[in-house]
Amino acid sequence: MPPKILIVEDTESLALMYQSYLIPTGVETRIAYNGEQAVAALQEFEPDLVILDVMLPDMNGLDILSSLDPDTAPQVIVLTGHATKEMAIKAIKLGASDFLEKPIEADRFRITVNNALKLKDLKQTVKSYQTTYENGKYYDLIGSSSEMQSVYQIIKSASASKATVFITGESGTGKELCARAVHLASPRANNPFVALNCAAIPKDLIESEIFGHLKGAFTGAIANREGAAGQADGGTLFLDELCEMDINLQSKLLRFIQTGCYQQVGSEKEVKVDVRFVCATNRDPLLEVQEGRFREDLYYRLHVIPIALPPLNQRGKDVIEIADALFKKISKEEGRAYKGMSEGVKNLFLSYGWPGNVRQLENTIRNILVLHDESYIEASMIPALPNAQNQSQPVATTVNTVASEVMPSQSFTSPSTEATTVISEVATAFSQADIEPLWLVEKRYIEQAIDACDNNIPKAAALLDVSPSTIYRKIKSWEEMQVS
């Protein structure tokens, strides 16, 4: 697509002359004869370059220049027949890429235009690199730690290949963001990225979701439907929570991966597509193979380029970078102001174990922004965080957090005597006879959550910050133990 150039000149003969100068370059041009036409053309035409006369009949050209958004503005070359040093300096300060004094020779005009277009291309390239790599970011992944730098390097090395990428990591570590980064770094970036969560789809429907179906193929198939495989043709198919897939369907998936061909449900016609596979799971895939829940041949077919995402508590100061980015993002969504975090907040975020990883951090930040109007985040605003097995947060900090929630008027760093007494009495009243097996406590708590959600397990799982498949597995294990 040729570059688009808007010529803003009130003298018709000059405007047409400038337009004729550009004919050999093959660019697309449009003329505006006054400021009002120029402002309208900027919105409608969206030029890459504006050739802007200063003296217009209805306004000053520099006023148009100053109104442009620096982040999205086109390149601007300012023209004038009454040039002064002060005017040239002002135009450059306002964002003009060059300044020409009338009359202008054709060759110089074309060279100036060509240089301005090259400068625009260079700025776009720099912006693209900044978006991708600056400030510890790699596409939508955030973090400067050595662990994440290793992940970025693997993605970068694998980007040009069609080889399957297998992402493992705890729930909430950003596996889908990692899969998107693999897609965006590849030559397929402009083609579809289709994500499918194998744990969220009933096993009777997952084949249809992947491969599609014909009308009448089964009860409820009221129309033809293209599956994820067809939608991802030319792009990337991301299969999340792959280890949840029914083992009987795994053989069909294996053939699809090997040949690139599949059949829609209810069809005998074979369809061939060009798809890159990226898979993810929060389980140990090799253990699933050993337990007989995952096909060994499918494992070795998919496990070509493994990426292990580290949990948040192993990423050091990444938690601060991620928190800052989330505060900025969520504050815009919630219409709140955000200016920064106190050192106390940063220390608490660094010391806490984050068992729910980035997802838990995001929920915590949203809680803070929704419940508080202040633009500067203080430690007293942080809600009570649940204890975790891998948590490094001191017990005193946990008590302070709880105390600040129960008695907001008390200092966050020094719990009141009353709060300490209550906690001590509870601890004293608890004896060995009260201790129960941990699985039994967990079972009772999960059952209470399911009852509170009217037996809606996916809803209960969301509130408990686990996947529905985790709850289903636990229920099955309880039934096997014959515990009601």
Coordinates of C-alpha atoms in Angstrom, one line a residue:
M1 CA 0.0 0.0 0.0
P2 CA 1.6 3.3 -1.1
P3 CA 2.2 6.1 1.6
K4 CA -0.6 8.7 1.9
I5 CA 0.3 12.4 1.8
L6 CA -2.0 15.3 2.7
I7 CA -1.0 18.6 1.0
V8 CA -2.4 21.6 3.0
E9 CA -2.0 24.7 0.8
D10 CA -4.4 27.6 0.2
T11 CA -3.0 28.6 -3.2
E12 CA -4.5 26.1 -5.7
S13 CA -1.7 26.5 -8.3
L14 CA 1.0 25.7 -5.6
A15 CA -1.0 22.8 -4.2
L16 CA -1.3 21.2 -7.7
M17 CA 2.3 21.8 -8.4
Y18 CA 3.4 20.0 -5.2
Q19 CA 1.0 17.2 -6.2
S20 CA 2.7 16.9 -9.6
Y21 CA 6.1 16.8 -8.0
L22 CA 5.0 13.6 -6.2
I23 CA 3.5 11.8 -9.2
P24 CA 6.8 10.0 -10.0
T25 CA 7.1 8.6 -6.4
G26 CA 3.8 6.7 -6.7
V27 CA 2.4 8.0 -3.4
E28 CA -1.3 8.7 -2.8
T29 CA -2.1 12.4 -2.3
R30 CA -5.0 14.6 -1.2
I31 CA -5.3 18.4 -1.1
A32 CA -6.9 20.6 1.6
Y33 CA -7.2 24.3 0.8
N34 CA -7.8 25.5 4.3
G35 CA -7.5 24.6 8.0
E36 CA -11.1 23.2 8.3
Q37 CA -10.6 20.8 5.3
A38 CA -7.2 19.8 6.7
V39 CA -8.6 18.8 10.1
A40 CA -11.3 16.8 8.5
A41 CA -8.8 15.1 6.1
L42 CA -6.6 14.1 9.0
Q43 CA -9.4 12.1 10.5
E44 CA -10.8 10.7 7.3
F45 CA -7.7 10.2 5.1
E46 CA -5.2 9.2 7.9
P47 CA -2.1 10.4 6.1
D48 CA 1.4 9.2 6.7
L49 CA 2.8 12.6 6.0
V50 CA 1.3 16.1 6.0
I51 CA 2.8 19.0 3.9
L52 CA 1.5 21.9 5.9
D53 CA 1.5 25.6 4.9
V54 CA 1.7 28.0 7.8
M55 CA -0.4 30.8 6.4
L56 CA -4.0 29.5 5.9
P57 CA -7.1 31.7 5.3
D58 CA -8.9 30.4 8.5
M59 CA -6.2 29.4 10.9
N60 CA -2.5 29.2 11.5
G61 CA -0.9 25.9 10.3
L62 CA 1.1 25.7 13.5
D63 CA -2.1 25.5 15.5
I64 CA -3.0 22.4 13.5
L65 CA 0.5 21.0 14.2
S66 CA 0.2 21.6 17.9
S67 CA -3.2 19.8 18.1
L68 CA -1.8 16.5 16.8
D69 CA -1.3 13.6 19.2
P70 CA 2.5 12.9 19.4
D71 CA 1.9 9.2 19.8
T72 CA -0.2 8.8 16.6
A73 CA 0.6 11.9 14.6
P74 CA 1.8 11.7 11.0
Q75 CA 5.1 13.2 9.9
V76 CA 4.8 16.9 9.1
I77 CA 6.8 19.1 6.8
V78 CA 6.0 22.8 7.3
L79 CA 6.0 25.3 4.4
T80 CA 6.1 29.1 4.5
G81 CA 6.9 32.0 2.3
H82 CA 7.8 34.2 5.3
A83 CA 10.4 32.0 7.2
T84 CA 12.1 33.2 10.3
K85 CA 14.5 31.4 12.6
E86 CA 12.0 31.6 15.5
M87 CA 9.2 30.1 13.4
A88 CA 11.4 27.2 12.3
I89 CA 12.4 26.5 15.8
K90 CA 8.8 26.6 17.0
A91 CA 7.7 24.2 14.2
I92 CA 10.4 21.7 15.1
K93 CA 9.5 21.9 18.8
L94 CA 5.9 21.2 18.0
G95 CA 6.9 18.0 16.2
A96 CA 7.6 18.9 12.5
S97 CA 10.2 16.7 10.9
D98 CA 11.4 19.4 8.5
F99 CA 10.8 23.0 7.4
L100 CA 10.9 24.3 3.8
E101 CA 10.8 27.9 2.6
K102 CA 9.0 28.8 -0.6
P103 CA 9.7 28.7 -3.5
I104 CA 10.7 25.0 -3.5
E105 CA 12.5 23.1 -6.2
A106 CA 11.0 19.8 -7.3
D107 CA 14.1 17.7 -6.4
R108 CA 14.5 19.2 -3.0
F109 CA 10.8 18.7 -2.4
R110 CA 10.9 15.0 -3.3
I111 CA 14.1 14.4 -1.2
T112 CA 12.5 16.1 1.8
V113 CA 9.3 14.0 1.5
N114 CA 11.3 10.8 1.0
N115 CA 13.4 11.5 4.1
A116 CA 10.3 12.2 6.2
L117 CA 8.7 8.9 5.1
K118 CA 11.9 7.0 6.0
L119 CA 11.9 8.7 9.4
K120 CA 8.3 7.5 9.9
D121 CA 9.3 3.9 9.1
L122 CA 12.2 4.1 11.4
K123 CA 10.0 5.4 14.3
Q124 CA 7.5 2.6 13.7
T125 CA 10.4 0.0 13.8
V126 CA 11.7 1.5 17.1
K127 CA 8.2 1.6 18.6
S128 CA 7.7 -2.1 17.7
Y129 CA 11.0 -3.0 19.4
Q130 CA 10.1 -1.0 22.4
T131 CA 6.7 -2.7 22.6
T132 CA 8.3 -6.1 22.4
Y133 CA 11.4 -5.8 24.5
E134 CA 11.5 -2.6 26.6
N135 CA 11.3 -2.5 30.4
G136 CA 11.5 -6.3 30.9
K137 CA 8.6 -6.9 28.5
Y138 CA 8.3 -9.5 25.8
Y139 CA 5.0 -9.0 24.0
D140 CA 2.4 -9.4 26.8
L141 CA 4.8 -11.2 29.2
I142 CA 6.4 -9.0 31.9
G143 CA 9.6 -9.7 33.9
S144 CA 13.3 -8.9 33.9
S145 CA 14.4 -11.9 36.0
S146 CA 16.9 -14.4 34.6
E147 CA 14.1 -17.1 34.7
M148 CA 11.9 -15.1 32.4
Q149 CA 14.9 -14.0 30.2
S150 CA 15.4 -17.7 29.5
V151 CA 11.8 -18.1 28.5
Y152 CA 12.1 -15.1 26.2
Q153 CA 15.2 -16.6 24.6
I154 CA 13.4 -20.0 23.9
I155 CA 10.4 -18.2 22.3
K156 CA 12.7 -16.1 20.2
S157 CA 14.8 -19.1 19.0
A158 CA 11.6 -21.2 18.3
S159 CA 9.7 -18.3 16.6
A160 CA 10.7 -19.1 13.0
S161 CA 10.0 -22.8 13.3
K162 CA 6.7 -24.7 13.0
A163 CA 7.8 -27.0 15.9
T164 CA 5.3 -27.7 18.6
V165 CA 5.8 -25.8 21.8
F166 CA 4.7 -27.5 25.1
I167 CA 4.2 -25.0 28.0
T168 CA 4.1 -26.2 31.6
G169 CA 3.5 -24.3 34.8
E170 CA 1.3 -23.8 37.8
S171 CA -2.2 -22.3 37.4
G172 CA -2.1 -18.6 36.9
T173 CA 1.5 -18.3 35.7
G174 CA 0.6 -16.9 32.3
K175 CA 0.6 -19.9 30.0
E176 CA -1.8 -18.4 27.5
L177 CA 0.2 -15.1 27.4
C178 CA 3.3 -17.3 26.7
A179 CA 1.4 -19.1 23.9
R180 CA 0.4 -15.7 22.4
A181 CA 4.0 -14.5 22.5
V182 CA 5.1 -17.6 20.6
H183 CA 2.5 -16.8 18.0
L184 CA 3.3 -13.1 17.8
A185 CA 7.0 -13.7 17.5
S186 CA 6.5 -16.1 14.6
P187 CA 5.9 -15.5 10.8
R188 CA 2.2 -16.4 11.5
A189 CA 1.6 -13.3 13.7
N190 CA -0.9 -11.8 11.3
N191 CA -2.9 -15.0 11.0
P192 CA -5.4 -16.4 13.6
F193 CA -4.5 -17.4 17.1
V194 CA -7.2 -19.8 18.3
A195 CA -7.2 -20.9 22.0
L196 CA -9.2 -23.9 23.3
N197 CA -9.4 -24.8 27.0
C198 CA -9.7 -28.6 27.0
A199 CA -10.7 -28.6 30.7
A200 CA -13.7 -26.3 30.2
I201 CA -15.4 -28.4 27.5
P202 CA -17.4 -31.6 28.2
K203 CA -15.7 -34.7 26.7
D204 CA -18.7 -35.4 24.5
L205 CA -18.3 -32.0 22.8
I206 CA -14.5 -31.5 22.6
E207 CA -14.1 -33.4 19.3
S208 CA -16.7 -31.1 17.7
E209 CA -15.0 -28.0 19.3
I210 CA -11.6 -29.0 17.8
F211 CA -12.7 -30.4 14.4
G212 CA -16.1 -28.9 13.8
H213 CA -19.3 -30.8 12.7
L214 CA -21.9 -31.0 10.0
K215 CA -25.5 -30.2 10.5
G216 CA -27.4 -33.2 12.0
A217 CA -24.2 -35.0 13.1
F218 CA -25.6 -35.3 16.6
T219 CA -28.5 -34.1 18.6
G220 CA -28.3 -30.3 18.8
A221 CA -26.1 -29.9 15.7
I222 CA -28.5 -27.5 14.0
A223 CA -26.0 -26.1 11.6
N224 CA -22.5 -26.7 10.1
R225 CA -19.8 -25.5 12.4
E226 CA -16.1 -25.0 11.7
G227 CA -14.0 -26.1 14.6
A228 CA -10.9 -24.6 16.1
A229 CA -8.6 -26.5 13.7
G230 CA -10.3 -24.9 10.7
Q231 CA -10.3 -21.4 12.3
A232 CA -6.6 -21.6 13.0
D233 CA -5.6 -22.5 9.4
G234 CA -2.4 -20.5 8.6
G235 CA -2.0 -19.6 12.3
T236 CA -1.6 -21.1 15.7
L237 CA -3.8 -23.5 17.6
F238 CA -3.4 -23.3 21.4
L239 CA -4.6 -26.3 23.4
D240 CA -4.8 -25.3 27.0
E241 CA -5.0 -27.9 29.8
L242 CA -4.2 -30.6 27.3
C243 CA -3.9 -33.3 29.9
E244 CA -7.6 -33.0 30.6
M245 CA -8.4 -34.3 27.1
D246 CA -10.2 -37.7 27.0
I247 CA -7.7 -40.4 26.1
N248 CA -10.0 -41.8 23.4
L249 CA -9.8 -38.5 21.5
Q250 CA -6.0 -38.3 21.9
S251 CA -5.5 -40.7 19.1
K252 CA -7.4 -38.5 16.6
L253 CA -5.4 -35.5 17.8
L254 CA -2.2 -37.4 17.2
R255 CA -3.1 -38.2 13.6
F256 CA -4.1 -34.6 13.1
I257 CA -0.8 -33.4 14.4
Q258 CA 1.1 -35.9 12.2
T259 CA -0.7 -35.3 9.0
G260 CA -2.4 -31.9 9.3
C261 CA -5.6 -33.6 8.2
Y262 CA -8.9 -34.2 10.1
Q263 CA -12.5 -35.0 9.5
Q264 CA -15.4 -33.0 10.9
V265 CA -17.9 -34.9 13.1
G266 CA -20.5 -36.4 10.7
S267 CA -18.3 -36.0 7.6
E268 CA -16.2 -38.5 5.6
K269 CA -14.4 -35.7 3.8
E270 CA -10.8 -35.1 4.9
V271 CA -9.7 -31.5 5.5
K272 CA -6.1 -30.4 5.4
V273 CA -4.9 -27.3 7.2
D274 CA -1.6 -25.6 8.0
V275 CA -1.5 -25.1 11.8
R276 CA 1.2 -24.6 14.4
F277 CA 0.4 -26.3 17.7
V278 CA 1.1 -24.8 21.1
C279 CA 0.0 -26.9 24.2
A280 CA -0.1 -26.2 27.9
T281 CA -0.8 -28.0 31.1
N282 CA -0.5 -27.3 34.9
R283 CA 0.2 -31.0 35.5
D284 CA 3.4 -33.0 35.0
P285 CA 2.8 -34.5 31.5
L286 CA 5.3 -37.3 32.0
L287 CA 3.6 -38.4 35.2
E288 CA 0.3 -38.4 33.3
V289 CA 1.9 -40.7 30.8
Q290 CA 3.1 -43.0 33.6
E291 CA -0.3 -43.1 35.2
G292 CA -1.9 -44.0 31.8
R293 CA -4.0 -40.8 31.4
F294 CA -2.0 -39.4 28.5
R295 CA -0.7 -41.3 25.4
E296 CA 3.0 -41.7 25.3
D297 CA 3.2 -41.3 21.5
L298 CA 1.2 -38.1 21.7
Y299 CA 3.5 -36.8 24.5
Y300 CA 6.6 -37.3 22.4
R301 CA 5.0 -35.8 19.4
L302 CA 4.1 -32.7 21.3
H303 CA 7.0 -32.3 23.6
V304 CA 9.4 -30.8 21.0
I305 CA 10.2 -27.4 22.5
P306 CA 9.3 -27.4 26.2
I307 CA 8.9 -24.1 28.1
A308 CA 8.6 -24.3 31.9
L309 CA 7.0 -21.1 33.3
P310 CA 8.3 -20.4 36.9
P311 CA 5.8 -19.6 39.7
L312 CA 5.7 -16.0 40.7
N313 CA 7.4 -16.6 44.0
Q314 CA 10.6 -17.7 42.1
R315 CA 10.7 -14.6 40.0
G316 CA 12.1 -12.1 42.5
K317 CA 11.4 -8.5 41.7
D318 CA 9.3 -9.4 38.6
V319 CA 6.3 -9.2 41.0
I320 CA 6.8 -5.4 41.3
E321 CA 7.1 -5.0 37.6
I322 CA 3.9 -7.0 37.0
A323 CA 2.1 -5.3 39.8
D324 CA 2.9 -1.9 38.4
A325 CA 1.7 -2.9 34.9
L326 CA -1.5 -4.4 36.4
F327 CA -2.2 -1.3 38.5
K328 CA -1.9 0.9 35.3
K329 CA -4.1 -1.5 33.3
I330 CA -6.8 -2.1 35.9
S331 CA -6.9 1.6 37.0
K332 CA -7.9 2.5 33.4
E333 CA -10.6 -0.2 33.3
E334 CA -12.0 0.9 36.6
G335 CA -11.7 4.6 36.0
R336 CA -9.3 5.1 38.9
A337 CA -6.2 7.2 39.2
Y338 CA -2.8 5.5 39.9
K339 CA 0.4 7.2 40.7
G340 CA 2.5 4.5 42.4
M341 CA 3.1 2.1 45.2
S342 CA 4.8 2.7 48.6
E343 CA 7.9 0.8 49.6
G344 CA 5.7 -1.0 52.2
V345 CA 3.5 -2.4 49.4
K346 CA 6.5 -3.5 47.4
N347 CA 8.0 -5.3 50.4
L348 CA 4.7 -7.1 51.1
F349 CA 4.3 -8.1 47.5
L350 CA 7.9 -9.4 47.5
S351 CA 7.6 -11.3 50.8
Y352 CA 4.2 -13.0 50.0
G353 CA 4.3 -16.5 48.4
W354 CA 1.5 -15.9 45.8
P355 CA 0.1 -19.5 45.6
G356 CA -2.3 -18.3 42.9
N357 CA 0.6 -16.7 41.0
V358 CA -0.2 -13.7 38.6
R359 CA -3.9 -14.4 38.6
Q360 CA -4.0 -14.0 42.4
L361 CA -1.9 -10.8 42.2
E362 CA -4.3 -9.4 39.5
N363 CA -7.3 -10.1 41.7
T364 CA -5.6 -8.5 44.7
I365 CA -4.8 -5.4 42.7
R366 CA -8.4 -5.1 41.4
N367 CA -9.7 -5.4 45.0
I368 CA -7.4 -2.5 46.1
L369 CA -8.4 -0.2 43.2
V370 CA -12.2 -0.9 43.5
L371 CA -12.3 -0.4 47.3
H372 CA -10.0 2.6 47.6
D373 CA -10.1 6.0 45.9
E374 CA -6.6 7.0 46.7
S375 CA -4.1 7.2 43.7
Y376 CA -1.1 6.3 45.8
I377 CA -1.2 2.7 47.1
E378 CA -0.3 2.2 50.7
A379 CA 0.2 -1.1 52.6
S380 CA -3.0 -0.6 54.7
M381 CA -5.0 -1.0 51.5
I382 CA -3.9 -4.5 50.8
P383 CA -6.6 -7.1 51.7
A384 CA -5.9 -10.1 53.9
L385 CA -4.0 -12.7 51.9
P386 CA -4.4 -16.4 52.5
N387 CA -1.5 -18.4 53.9
A388 CA 0.3 -20.6 51.4
Q389 CA 2.5 -23.6 51.8
N390 CA 5.3 -21.9 49.8
Q391 CA 4.8 -18.5 51.4
S392 CA 7.7 -16.5 52.7
Q393 CA 5.6 -13.8 54.4
P394 CA 6.3 -13.5 58.2
V395 CA 3.5 -14.5 60.5
A396 CA 3.5 -11.0 62.0
T397 CA 2.8 -9.6 58.6
T398 CA -0.2 -11.9 58.1
V399 CA -1.6 -11.0 61.5
N400 CA -1.1 -7.3 60.7
T401 CA -3.0 -7.7 57.5
V402 CA -5.9 -9.5 59.2
A403 CA -6.0 -6.9 61.9
S404 CA -6.1 -4.0 59.4
E405 CA -9.1 -5.6 57.8
V406 CA -11.0 -6.2 61.1
M407 CA -10.0 -2.8 62.7
P408 CA -9.1 -0.2 60.0
S409 CA -8.5 2.4 62.6
Q410 CA -5.5 0.5 64.0
S411 CA -2.0 0.9 62.5
F412 CA -1.2 -1.6 59.8
T413 CA 2.2 -2.4 61.2
S414 CA 1.2 -2.7 64.9
P415 CA -1.9 -4.9 65.7
S416 CA -3.9 -3.8 68.7
T417 CA -3.6 -5.5 72.0
E418 CA -7.2 -6.7 71.7
A419 CA -6.5 -8.4 68.3
T420 CA -3.4 -10.1 69.7
T421 CA -5.4 -11.3 72.7
V422 CA -8.1 -12.8 70.6
I423 CA -5.6 -14.6 68.4
S424 CA -3.7 -15.9 71.4
E425 CA -7.0 -17.3 73.0
V426 CA -7.9 -19.1 69.8
A427 CA -4.5 -20.6 69.6
T428 CA -4.7 -21.7 73.3
A429 CA -8.1 -23.3 72.9
F430 CA -6.9 -25.4 70.0
S431 CA -5.6 -28.8 71.2
Q432 CA -4.3 -32.0 69.6
A433 CA -7.8 -33.5 69.8
D434 CA -9.0 -30.8 67.4
I435 CA -6.5 -31.7 64.7
E436 CA -8.0 -33.4 61.6
P437 CA -6.4 -34.8 58.5
L438 CA -5.8 -32.0 56.1
W439 CA -7.6 -33.7 53.2
L440 CA -10.8 -33.9 55.4
V441 CA -10.6 -30.2 56.2
E442 CA -10.1 -29.5 52.5
K443 CA -13.1 -31.8 51.6
R444 CA -15.4 -30.1 54.0
Y445 CA -14.4 -26.6 52.8
I446 CA -14.8 -27.5 49.1
E447 CA -18.2 -29.1 49.8
Q448 CA -19.3 -25.9 51.6
A449 CA -18.2 -23.8 48.6
I450 CA -20.1 -26.0 46.2
D451 CA -23.2 -25.8 48.4
A452 CA -22.9 -22.0 48.6
C453 CA -22.8 -21.9 44.8
D454 CA -25.9 -24.1 44.4
N455 CA -23.9 -27.1 43.3
N456 CA -22.3 -25.1 40.4
I457 CA -18.8 -26.6 40.5
P458 CA -17.2 -24.2 37.8
K459 CA -18.5 -21.2 39.8
A460 CA -17.1 -22.7 43.1
A461 CA -13.8 -23.4 41.4
A462 CA -13.5 -19.8 40.2
L463 CA -14.1 -18.5 43.7
L464 CA -11.6 -21.0 45.1
D465 CA -9.1 -20.0 42.4
V466 CA -8.6 -23.5 41.1
S467 CA -9.7 -25.2 37.8
P468 CA -13.0 -27.2 37.8
S469 CA -11.0 -30.3 36.8
T470 CA -9.1 -30.1 40.2
I471 CA -12.4 -30.3 42.1
Y472 CA -13.7 -33.2 39.9
R473 CA -10.5 -35.1 40.6
K474 CA -10.7 -34.5 44.3
I475 CA -14.4 -35.7 44.4
K476 CA -13.4 -38.8 42.5
S477 CA -10.6 -39.5 45.0
W478 CA -13.0 -39.1 47.9
E479 CA -15.4 -41.5 46.4
E480 CA -12.6 -44.0 45.9
M481 CA -11.8 -43.7 49.5
Q482 CA -15.5 -44.3 50.3
V483 CA -15.8 -41.1 52.4
S484 CA -19.2 -39.5 52.3

